[in-house]
Coordinates of C-alpha atoms in Angstrom, one line a residue:
M25 CA 41.7 -30.3 -36.8
P26 CA 40.2 -33.3 -38.7
Y27 CA 36.6 -33.4 -39.7
T28 CA 34.4 -36.2 -38.2
F29 CA 31.4 -37.6 -40.0
A30 CA 28.4 -39.1 -38.2
T31 CA 28.0 -42.7 -39.1
P32 CA 24.4 -43.1 -40.5
D33 CA 22.3 -45.4 -38.5
F34 CA 21.1 -47.8 -41.2
N35 CA 18.7 -49.7 -39.1
D36 CA 17.0 -46.3 -38.1
L37 CA 16.9 -45.2 -41.8
R38 CA 15.3 -48.5 -42.8
E39 CA 12.7 -48.3 -40.1
K40 CA 11.7 -44.7 -41.2
L41 CA 11.6 -45.7 -44.8
S42 CA 9.5 -48.8 -44.0
A43 CA 7.0 -46.8 -42.0
H44 CA 6.8 -44.2 -44.8
L45 CA 6.1 -47.0 -47.4
R46 CA 3.7 -49.1 -45.3
P47 CA 0.6 -47.3 -46.2
W48 CA 1.4 -47.6 -49.9
Q49 CA 2.2 -51.2 -49.4
R50 CA -1.1 -51.9 -47.7
S51 CA -3.0 -50.0 -50.4
F52 CA -1.3 -52.1 -53.1
Q53 CA -2.1 -55.3 -51.3
F54 CA -5.8 -54.3 -50.8
W55 CA -6.5 -53.5 -54.4
V56 CA -4.7 -56.6 -55.9
R57 CA -6.7 -58.9 -53.4
A58 CA -10.0 -57.1 -53.7
A59 CA -9.8 -57.0 -57.4
D60 CA -9.0 -60.8 -57.4
V61 CA -12.2 -61.6 -55.4
Y62 CA -14.5 -59.3 -57.4
T63 CA -13.3 -60.4 -60.9
G64 CA -13.5 -64.0 -59.6
Y65 CA -17.3 -63.5 -58.8
K66 CA -18.0 -61.6 -62.1
A67 CA -16.4 -64.3 -64.3
F68 CA -18.2 -67.0 -62.3
Q69 CA -21.5 -65.3 -62.8
L70 CA -21.0 -65.5 -66.6
K71 CA -19.9 -69.1 -66.3
V72 CA -22.7 -70.3 -64.1
S73 CA -25.3 -68.6 -66.4
F74 CA -24.7 -71.4 -68.9
V75 CA -25.6 -74.2 -66.5
K76 CA -29.3 -75.0 -66.5
D77 CA -29.3 -77.7 -63.7
A78 CA -30.3 -75.9 -60.4
K79 CA -28.5 -78.5 -58.2
K80 CA -25.3 -78.3 -60.2
Q81 CA -25.6 -74.4 -60.0
E82 CA -25.9 -74.7 -56.2
E83 CA -22.8 -76.8 -56.0
M84 CA -20.8 -74.5 -58.3
W85 CA -21.8 -71.5 -56.1
E86 CA -20.7 -73.2 -52.9
R87 CA -17.2 -74.0 -54.4
Q88 CA -16.9 -70.4 -55.6
H89 CA -17.9 -69.1 -52.1
E90 CA -15.3 -71.4 -50.5
L91 CA -12.6 -70.1 -52.9
A92 CA -13.5 -66.4 -52.2
A93 CA -13.8 -67.0 -48.4
D94 CA -10.2 -68.3 -48.3
K95 CA -9.1 -65.1 -50.3
I96 CA -11.1 -62.7 -48.0
Y97 CA -9.9 -64.5 -44.9
N98 CA -6.2 -64.3 -46.0
M99 CA -6.6 -60.5 -46.8
C100 CA -8.2 -59.7 -43.5
A101 CA -5.8 -61.8 -41.5
D102 CA -2.6 -60.5 -43.3
L103 CA -3.6 -56.8 -43.3
G104 CA -5.3 -56.9 -39.9
G105 CA -6.4 -53.5 -38.4
F106 CA -9.5 -52.1 -40.1
F107 CA -10.0 -55.3 -42.1
L108 CA -10.7 -57.3 -39.0
K109 CA -13.7 -55.0 -38.5
V110 CA -14.7 -55.6 -42.1
A111 CA -14.6 -59.3 -41.4
Q112 CA -16.9 -58.8 -38.4
I113 CA -19.4 -56.8 -40.6
I114 CA -19.6 -59.2 -43.5
G115 CA -19.0 -62.5 -41.7
K116 CA -22.5 -62.9 -40.5
P117 CA -24.8 -65.9 -41.2
D118 CA -27.7 -63.7 -42.4
L119 CA -25.6 -61.6 -44.8
A120 CA -22.8 -63.7 -46.1
P121 CA -22.6 -67.1 -47.8
A122 CA -22.1 -69.9 -45.2
A123 CA -18.6 -70.6 -46.6
W124 CA -17.6 -67.0 -45.8
V125 CA -19.1 -67.2 -42.3
R126 CA -17.2 -70.4 -41.5
R127 CA -13.8 -68.7 -42.3
L128 CA -14.4 -65.1 -41.1
V129 CA -16.0 -65.9 -37.7
T130 CA -12.6 -67.1 -36.5
L131 CA -11.1 -63.7 -37.0
C132 CA -12.7 -62.2 -33.8
D133 CA -10.0 -61.1 -31.4
Q134 CA -7.3 -62.4 -33.8
A135 CA -5.3 -59.2 -34.3
P136 CA -1.5 -59.7 -33.6
A137 CA -0.7 -58.7 -30.0
T138 CA 1.7 -55.8 -29.2
P139 CA 4.7 -57.3 -27.2
Y140 CA 4.5 -56.7 -23.4
E141 CA 7.7 -54.6 -23.5
V142 CA 5.9 -52.0 -25.7
V143 CA 2.7 -52.2 -23.6
K144 CA 4.7 -51.6 -20.5
V145 CA 6.1 -48.4 -22.0
V146 CA 2.7 -47.1 -23.2
L147 CA 1.2 -47.9 -19.6
E148 CA 4.0 -46.1 -17.8
E149 CA 3.9 -43.0 -20.2
E150 CA 0.2 -42.7 -19.9
L151 CA -0.3 -43.4 -16.2
G152 CA 2.8 -41.8 -14.9
Q153 CA 3.9 -44.8 -12.7
S154 CA 5.5 -48.2 -13.2
V155 CA 3.5 -51.3 -13.8
G156 CA 4.8 -52.7 -10.4
E157 CA 3.7 -49.6 -8.6
L158 CA 0.2 -49.6 -10.2
F159 CA -0.7 -53.2 -10.2
E160 CA -0.3 -56.0 -7.7
I161 CA -0.9 -58.6 -10.5
F162 CA -0.5 -58.0 -14.2
D163 CA -1.0 -60.8 -16.8
V164 CA 1.6 -60.3 -19.4
K165 CA -0.4 -62.5 -21.9
P166 CA -3.3 -60.5 -23.2
L167 CA -6.9 -61.8 -22.8
G168 CA -7.6 -60.7 -26.5
S169 CA -6.1 -58.4 -29.2
A170 CA -8.4 -56.5 -31.5
S171 CA -7.8 -54.1 -34.3
I172 CA -7.2 -50.9 -32.1
A173 CA -6.3 -52.3 -28.7
Q174 CA -5.5 -55.3 -26.6
V175 CA -6.7 -56.2 -23.1
H176 CA -4.8 -57.6 -20.0
R177 CA -6.2 -58.9 -16.8
A178 CA -4.7 -57.3 -13.7
R179 CA -5.3 -56.2 -10.1
V180 CA -4.8 -52.7 -8.9
R181 CA -2.7 -52.4 -5.7
G182 CA -4.8 -52.2 -2.5
T183 CA -8.0 -53.8 -4.1
K184 CA -9.3 -57.3 -4.1
S185 CA -11.2 -57.3 -7.4
D186 CA -9.6 -57.9 -10.9
V187 CA -9.7 -55.3 -13.6
V188 CA -9.2 -55.1 -17.4
V189 CA -6.5 -52.9 -18.8
K190 CA -7.1 -51.8 -22.4
V191 CA -4.0 -50.5 -24.0
Q192 CA -3.9 -49.1 -27.7
H193 CA -1.6 -50.4 -30.2
P194 CA 1.0 -47.9 -31.1
G195 CA 1.0 -46.5 -34.7
V196 CA -2.3 -48.2 -35.7
E197 CA -4.3 -45.0 -36.3
E198 CA -2.6 -44.0 -39.5
L199 CA -2.8 -47.3 -41.0
M200 CA -6.6 -47.7 -40.4
M201 CA -7.3 -44.4 -41.9
T202 CA -5.5 -45.5 -45.0
D203 CA -7.5 -48.7 -45.1
I204 CA -10.8 -46.8 -44.7
R205 CA -10.1 -44.5 -47.6
N206 CA -9.2 -47.4 -49.9
L207 CA -12.5 -49.1 -49.0
Q208 CA -14.3 -45.7 -49.7
A209 CA -12.9 -45.8 -53.3
F210 CA -14.0 -49.5 -53.7
A211 CA -17.5 -48.6 -52.3
L212 CA -17.9 -45.8 -54.9
Y213 CA -17.0 -48.3 -57.7
L214 CA -19.5 -50.9 -56.3
Q215 CA -22.4 -48.6 -55.9
K216 CA -21.9 -47.5 -59.5
T217 CA -21.8 -51.1 -60.9
D218 CA -23.4 -53.7 -58.7
I219 CA -25.1 -52.5 -55.6
K220 CA -27.6 -49.7 -55.9
F221 CA -26.9 -48.4 -52.4
D222 CA -25.2 -45.3 -51.1
L223 CA -22.2 -47.3 -49.8
Y224 CA -19.9 -44.3 -49.9
S225 CA -22.0 -42.4 -47.1
V226 CA -21.8 -45.6 -45.1
T227 CA -18.0 -45.6 -45.3
K228 CA -17.8 -42.0 -44.4
E229 CA -19.6 -42.6 -41.2
M230 CA -17.3 -45.6 -40.5
E231 CA -14.4 -43.2 -40.9
K232 CA -15.9 -40.8 -38.4
Q233 CA -16.8 -43.6 -35.9
I234 CA -13.5 -45.4 -36.0
G235 CA -11.6 -42.0 -35.5
F236 CA -13.5 -41.7 -32.2
E237 CA -12.4 -45.2 -31.1
F238 CA -8.8 -43.9 -30.6
D239 CA -9.8 -41.7 -27.6
F240 CA -10.3 -43.9 -24.6
M241 CA -11.4 -41.0 -22.5
R242 CA -14.3 -40.5 -24.8
E243 CA -15.0 -44.3 -24.5
A244 CA -14.9 -44.2 -20.7
A245 CA -17.4 -41.3 -20.7
A246 CA -19.7 -43.2 -23.0
M247 CA -19.6 -46.2 -20.9
E248 CA -20.5 -44.4 -17.8
K249 CA -23.4 -42.5 -19.6
I250 CA -24.9 -45.7 -20.9
R251 CA -24.5 -47.5 -17.6
H252 CA -26.2 -44.8 -15.9
F253 CA -29.1 -44.6 -18.4
L254 CA -29.8 -48.4 -18.3
Y255 CA -29.5 -48.7 -14.5
E256 CA -31.7 -45.7 -13.9
N257 CA -34.4 -46.7 -16.4
N258 CA -34.8 -50.2 -15.2
K259 CA -35.3 -52.0 -11.8
K260 CA -32.5 -54.2 -13.2
S261 CA -30.5 -53.4 -16.2
P262 CA -31.0 -55.7 -19.1
V263 CA -27.2 -55.9 -19.6
I264 CA -24.2 -55.5 -17.5
V265 CA -22.0 -52.6 -18.2
P266 CA -18.5 -52.5 -16.7
R267 CA -17.5 -49.9 -14.2
V268 CA -14.7 -47.5 -15.2
M269 CA -11.7 -46.9 -12.8
Q270 CA -12.0 -43.2 -13.0
N271 CA -8.4 -42.3 -12.0
M272 CA -6.9 -44.7 -14.6
V273 CA -8.2 -43.4 -17.9
T274 CA -6.1 -41.6 -20.5
R275 CA -6.4 -41.3 -24.3
R276 CA -4.5 -44.6 -24.9
V277 CA -5.2 -46.5 -21.7
L278 CA -8.6 -47.6 -20.1
V279 CA -8.9 -49.5 -16.9
M280 CA -12.3 -51.0 -16.1
E281 CA -14.0 -53.7 -14.0
Y282 CA -13.3 -57.3 -15.0
I283 CA -16.6 -59.2 -15.8
H284 CA -16.7 -63.0 -15.3
G285 CA -18.4 -64.7 -18.3
I286 CA -18.0 -66.7 -21.4
P287 CA -18.0 -65.3 -25.0
I288 CA -21.3 -65.7 -26.7
L289 CA -19.6 -67.7 -29.6
K290 CA -18.8 -70.3 -27.0
L291 CA -22.3 -70.6 -25.6
G292 CA -23.1 -73.9 -27.5
D293 CA -19.9 -75.4 -26.1
E294 CA -20.7 -74.4 -22.6
I295 CA -24.4 -75.7 -22.9
A296 CA -23.0 -79.1 -24.1
K297 CA -20.4 -79.2 -21.3
R298 CA -23.1 -78.9 -18.7
G299 CA -24.9 -82.0 -20.2
M300 CA -27.7 -80.2 -21.9
N301 CA -28.9 -80.7 -25.4
P302 CA -27.8 -77.6 -27.4
G303 CA -30.9 -78.0 -29.5
G304 CA -33.3 -78.8 -26.6
K305 CA -36.0 -76.7 -24.9
I306 CA -33.9 -75.6 -22.0
A307 CA -31.1 -74.4 -24.2
A308 CA -33.6 -72.7 -26.5
A309 CA -35.2 -70.9 -23.7
A310 CA -31.8 -69.6 -22.4
K311 CA -30.8 -68.3 -25.9
Q312 CA -34.2 -66.6 -26.3
N313 CA -33.7 -64.9 -22.8
I314 CA -30.1 -63.8 -23.8
L315 CA -31.4 -62.3 -27.1
K316 CA -34.4 -60.5 -25.4
S317 CA -32.1 -59.0 -22.8
L318 CA -29.7 -57.7 -25.4
T319 CA -32.4 -56.3 -27.7
L320 CA -34.4 -54.7 -24.8
A321 CA -31.2 -52.7 -24.0
Y322 CA -30.7 -51.7 -27.5
G323 CA -34.4 -50.7 -27.9
Q324 CA -34.1 -48.4 -24.9
M325 CA -30.8 -47.0 -26.0
I326 CA -31.7 -46.2 -29.5
L327 CA -35.3 -45.2 -29.3
K328 CA -35.5 -43.7 -25.7
S329 CA -32.1 -42.1 -25.3
G330 CA -30.6 -41.9 -28.8
F331 CA -27.1 -42.6 -27.3
F332 CA -26.2 -46.2 -27.9
H333 CA -23.4 -48.8 -28.1
A334 CA -22.9 -49.3 -31.8
D335 CA -20.7 -52.4 -32.0
P336 CA -22.6 -55.6 -30.8
H337 CA -20.4 -58.1 -32.5
P338 CA -19.9 -61.4 -30.8
G339 CA -16.6 -60.5 -29.4
N340 CA -18.2 -57.7 -27.4
I341 CA -20.8 -60.0 -25.7
L342 CA -20.3 -62.1 -22.6
I343 CA -22.8 -64.5 -21.1
C344 CA -22.6 -64.4 -17.3
K345 CA -24.1 -66.4 -14.4
G346 CA -27.8 -66.9 -14.6
S347 CA -27.8 -66.2 -18.4
E348 CA -27.1 -62.4 -17.8
V349 CA -25.5 -60.6 -20.7
A350 CA -22.5 -58.3 -20.4
L351 CA -21.9 -55.7 -23.1
L352 CA -18.3 -54.7 -23.6
D353 CA -16.3 -52.2 -25.6
Y354 CA -17.8 -48.7 -25.9
G355 CA -15.4 -47.4 -28.4
Q356 CA -18.1 -47.2 -31.0
V357 CA -21.1 -45.3 -29.7
K358 CA -23.6 -43.1 -31.5
D359 CA -25.6 -40.1 -30.4
L360 CA -28.7 -39.8 -32.7
P361 CA -30.1 -36.4 -33.2
D362 CA -33.8 -36.4 -32.0
N363 CA -35.2 -36.0 -35.5
L364 CA -33.4 -39.3 -36.5
R365 CA -34.3 -41.0 -33.3
L366 CA -38.0 -40.3 -33.7
G367 CA -37.9 -41.0 -37.5
Y368 CA -36.5 -44.3 -36.7
A369 CA -39.2 -44.9 -34.0
N370 CA -41.8 -44.2 -36.7
L371 CA -40.1 -46.6 -39.0
I372 CA -40.1 -49.3 -36.3
L373 CA -44.0 -49.0 -36.1
A374 CA -44.1 -49.3 -39.9
I375 CA -42.1 -52.4 -39.9
A376 CA -44.0 -53.9 -36.9
D377 CA -47.4 -53.2 -38.5
N378 CA -46.3 -54.2 -42.1
D379 CA -47.4 -50.7 -43.2
P380 CA -45.9 -49.7 -46.6
I381 CA -47.3 -46.2 -46.6
R382 CA -45.8 -45.4 -43.2
A383 CA -42.5 -47.0 -44.4
I384 CA -42.3 -44.6 -47.3
Q385 CA -43.1 -41.6 -45.2
S386 CA -40.5 -42.7 -42.6
C387 CA -37.8 -43.1 -45.3
R388 CA -38.5 -39.6 -46.5
E389 CA -38.5 -38.2 -43.0
L390 CA -35.1 -40.0 -42.3
G391 CA -33.6 -38.6 -45.5
I392 CA -33.3 -42.0 -47.3
V393 CA -33.9 -41.3 -51.1
T394 CA -34.9 -44.3 -53.1
M395 CA -35.8 -44.9 -56.8
I396 CA -37.9 -47.9 -57.9
L397 CA -36.3 -50.0 -60.6
S398 CA -38.9 -52.8 -60.9
G399 CA -41.8 -54.1 -59.1
N400 CA -44.3 -52.4 -56.7
E401 CA -42.8 -49.4 -54.9
Q402 CA -44.8 -49.8 -51.7
Q403 CA -44.0 -53.4 -51.2
E404 CA -40.3 -53.2 -52.3
T405 CA -39.8 -50.3 -50.0
L406 CA -41.4 -52.2 -47.0
K407 CA -39.2 -55.3 -47.8
L408 CA -36.2 -53.1 -48.0
V409 CA -36.7 -51.4 -44.7
Q410 CA -37.6 -54.8 -43.1
T411 CA -34.3 -56.4 -44.4
T412 CA -32.3 -53.3 -43.6
F413 CA -33.7 -52.1 -40.2
D414 CA -35.1 -55.1 -38.5
T415 CA -33.6 -58.4 -37.4
K416 CA -36.2 -60.8 -38.7
L417 CA -35.5 -62.5 -42.0
P418 CA -38.4 -62.7 -44.5
P419 CA -40.2 -66.1 -44.8
G420 CA -38.0 -68.7 -46.5
V421 CA -34.9 -66.6 -46.6
A422 CA -31.8 -67.7 -44.8
T423 CA -29.2 -65.4 -46.2
L424 CA -29.5 -61.8 -47.4
H425 CA -27.2 -61.5 -50.5
P426 CA -27.0 -58.0 -52.1
F427 CA -25.9 -59.6 -55.4
S428 CA -29.0 -61.9 -55.6
E429 CA -31.6 -61.1 -58.3
E430 CA -34.2 -61.3 -55.6
S431 CA -32.5 -58.8 -53.4
S432 CA -34.4 -55.5 -52.8
L433 CA -31.3 -53.6 -53.9
K434 CA -31.8 -55.1 -57.4
K435 CA -35.4 -53.6 -57.4
I436 CA -35.1 -50.4 -55.5
S437 CA -32.1 -48.2 -55.7
V438 CA -31.0 -46.3 -52.5
Q439 CA -29.5 -43.1 -53.9
A440 CA -29.0 -41.3 -50.6
F441 CA -28.5 -42.7 -47.2
P442 CA -27.8 -40.4 -44.1
E443 CA -24.2 -41.0 -42.7
E444 CA -25.6 -40.8 -39.2
L445 CA -28.0 -43.8 -39.8
F446 CA -25.2 -46.2 -40.7
S447 CA -24.6 -47.0 -37.0
V448 CA -28.2 -48.0 -36.6
L449 CA -28.0 -50.1 -39.7
R450 CA -24.8 -51.8 -38.6
T451 CA -26.2 -52.5 -35.1
M452 CA -29.3 -54.1 -36.6
H453 CA -27.3 -56.3 -38.9
L454 CA -25.0 -57.4 -36.1
L455 CA -28.1 -58.2 -33.9
R456 CA -29.6 -60.2 -36.7
G457 CA -26.4 -62.0 -37.1
L458 CA -26.5 -62.9 -33.4
S459 CA -30.2 -64.1 -33.7
V460 CA -29.5 -66.2 -36.7
G461 CA -26.4 -67.6 -35.0
L462 CA -28.5 -68.6 -32.0
G463 CA -31.1 -70.2 -34.3
I464 CA -33.8 -67.7 -33.6
N465 CA -35.6 -65.7 -36.3
Y466 CA -36.5 -62.8 -34.1
S467 CA -38.0 -59.3 -34.8
C468 CA -36.7 -56.4 -32.9
A469 CA -39.3 -54.2 -34.4
E470 CA -42.1 -56.2 -32.9
Q471 CA -40.5 -56.2 -29.5
W472 CA -39.7 -52.4 -29.7
R473 CA -43.1 -51.4 -30.7
L474 CA -43.9 -50.2 -27.1
V475 CA -40.7 -48.2 -26.6
A476 CA -41.2 -46.6 -30.1
E477 CA -44.8 -45.6 -29.2
E478 CA -43.7 -44.1 -26.0
A479 CA -40.9 -42.1 -27.5
L480 CA -43.2 -40.7 -30.2
Y481 CA -46.0 -40.1 -27.6
Q482 CA -43.7 -38.2 -25.4
A483 CA -42.4 -36.1 -28.3
G484 CA -46.0 -35.1 -29.2
R485 CA -45.8 -37.2 -32.4
L486 CA -48.5 -39.7 -31.4
K487 CA -52.0 -38.8 -29.9
D488 CA -54.2 -41.0 -27.7
E489 CA -56.3 -42.1 -30.7
D490 CA -53.0 -43.1 -32.7
L491 CA -51.9 -45.6 -30.0
K492 CA -52.4 -49.3 -30.0
I493 CA -53.2 -48.7 -26.3
K494 CA -56.0 -46.1 -26.6
Q495 CA -55.9 -44.5 -23.1
R496 CA -55.5 -41.1 -21.6
S497 CA -52.0 -39.8 -21.0
G498 CA -51.6 -41.0 -17.3
V499 CA -53.3 -44.3 -17.9
F500 CA -51.2 -44.8 -21.1
R501 CA -48.0 -44.2 -19.2
R502 CA -49.0 -46.7 -16.5
T503 CA -50.4 -49.2 -18.9
F504 CA -47.2 -48.9 -21.0
R505 CA -44.9 -49.4 -18.0
R506 CA -47.0 -52.5 -16.9
R507 CA -47.0 -54.1 -20.4
L508 CA -43.3 -53.4 -20.7
T509 CA -42.6 -54.9 -17.2
D510 CA -44.7 -58.0 -18.0
W511 CA -42.9 -58.5 -21.2
W512 CA -39.6 -58.0 -19.5
K513 CA -40.4 -60.5 -16.7
G514 CA -41.4 -63.0 -19.5
A515 CA -38.0 -62.5 -21.0
R516 CA -36.2 -63.0 -17.7
D517 CA -38.2 -66.2 -16.6

């Protein structure tokens, strides 16, 4: 009997080999491109030091930033995945040079979409029925595609309202973990050479948080918990939180209420379309109300609950009818332990009161270890926490640049930074980016002072004599609620 040999499937072999090599290829691309940007800046710093004319120096820096912006954009766009999140973090007007912001802001929701044929397979595997059986209408073209998932508009059979169907990109988890580990190695190098900040701990927390994002059942539970908290603690929630379709949630699929609104990045265009002056008083008041609504929600979540939405980048914020704000995407949430929640409340009081002694005490309580390199320790610590944990920029400062000689990180070294505080830090920086983008230099610390005082008072950390409102317990609580209600009404009017 003749022997038969199976013909090798070369296409299948090639796919498996490609999948095996992909993490190595991505790592190689990252290091080549990151080294190109870094060495370009280091060489430029030497070159520009020989130029004495300040105006010429400024022009040279602008050209260098534009060159680097193109390289960073191309790296993030080509590699996608985790690097789209990196672009969201660094592409903010308060943190990065204007040239970077102009390029990187366009990367929101720019991840390549998974083909519908693949989406259909994932949906049917996860939900156990065909798309036609589940949905009366299903828009094949996604509303948007991000690093982990894409979203489609649809209508569930037997209902009259539209929903959003969030579907995870297959195979993306392994690649994102590879990207994060490469960034961790780069962060270790930077903190030893240029930025005196515990960047490695920051990237470790990023690794943990992004790992959670791949479980949509966890996201659905977080969305419901935050929605319940905000709606229970306010006569009217400061932000709209979508409802979850409870019987249509799995680890890779999440179906939720569709919210009608416009992305916050298109707010200026919408104002102009309605015939209003984008720089006029009416537009300014609308922007102020939008920001106050958003920051009130965050003040309550972080300081009162400790469980908060930790990803307020522009792609997750919609502006709805009546200037109401909708907060989307609860993949990144953080549950702060009480000691950190109360420590941060204490730090908020220090920032709001410009109190350097309290700022140093709060840093120690939070586990932030610093070492003074130059200047006055008290003032530099206060400046550091103001620029790190509040949204208001210091007077005369339009951009916070960690490489600047005037940066606090050049004068005070952050030797240890608790991983769990990174989500607070990132949230504050994203909120600051929004306020700068709206043209408002706005202090969350000043607005959150009442919430911080109440949190500390209820925990027994503040006594009547320590309060700005020096009243007895019951009167304090009524006065607190009245003042917060009055402030909130002002924000809504």
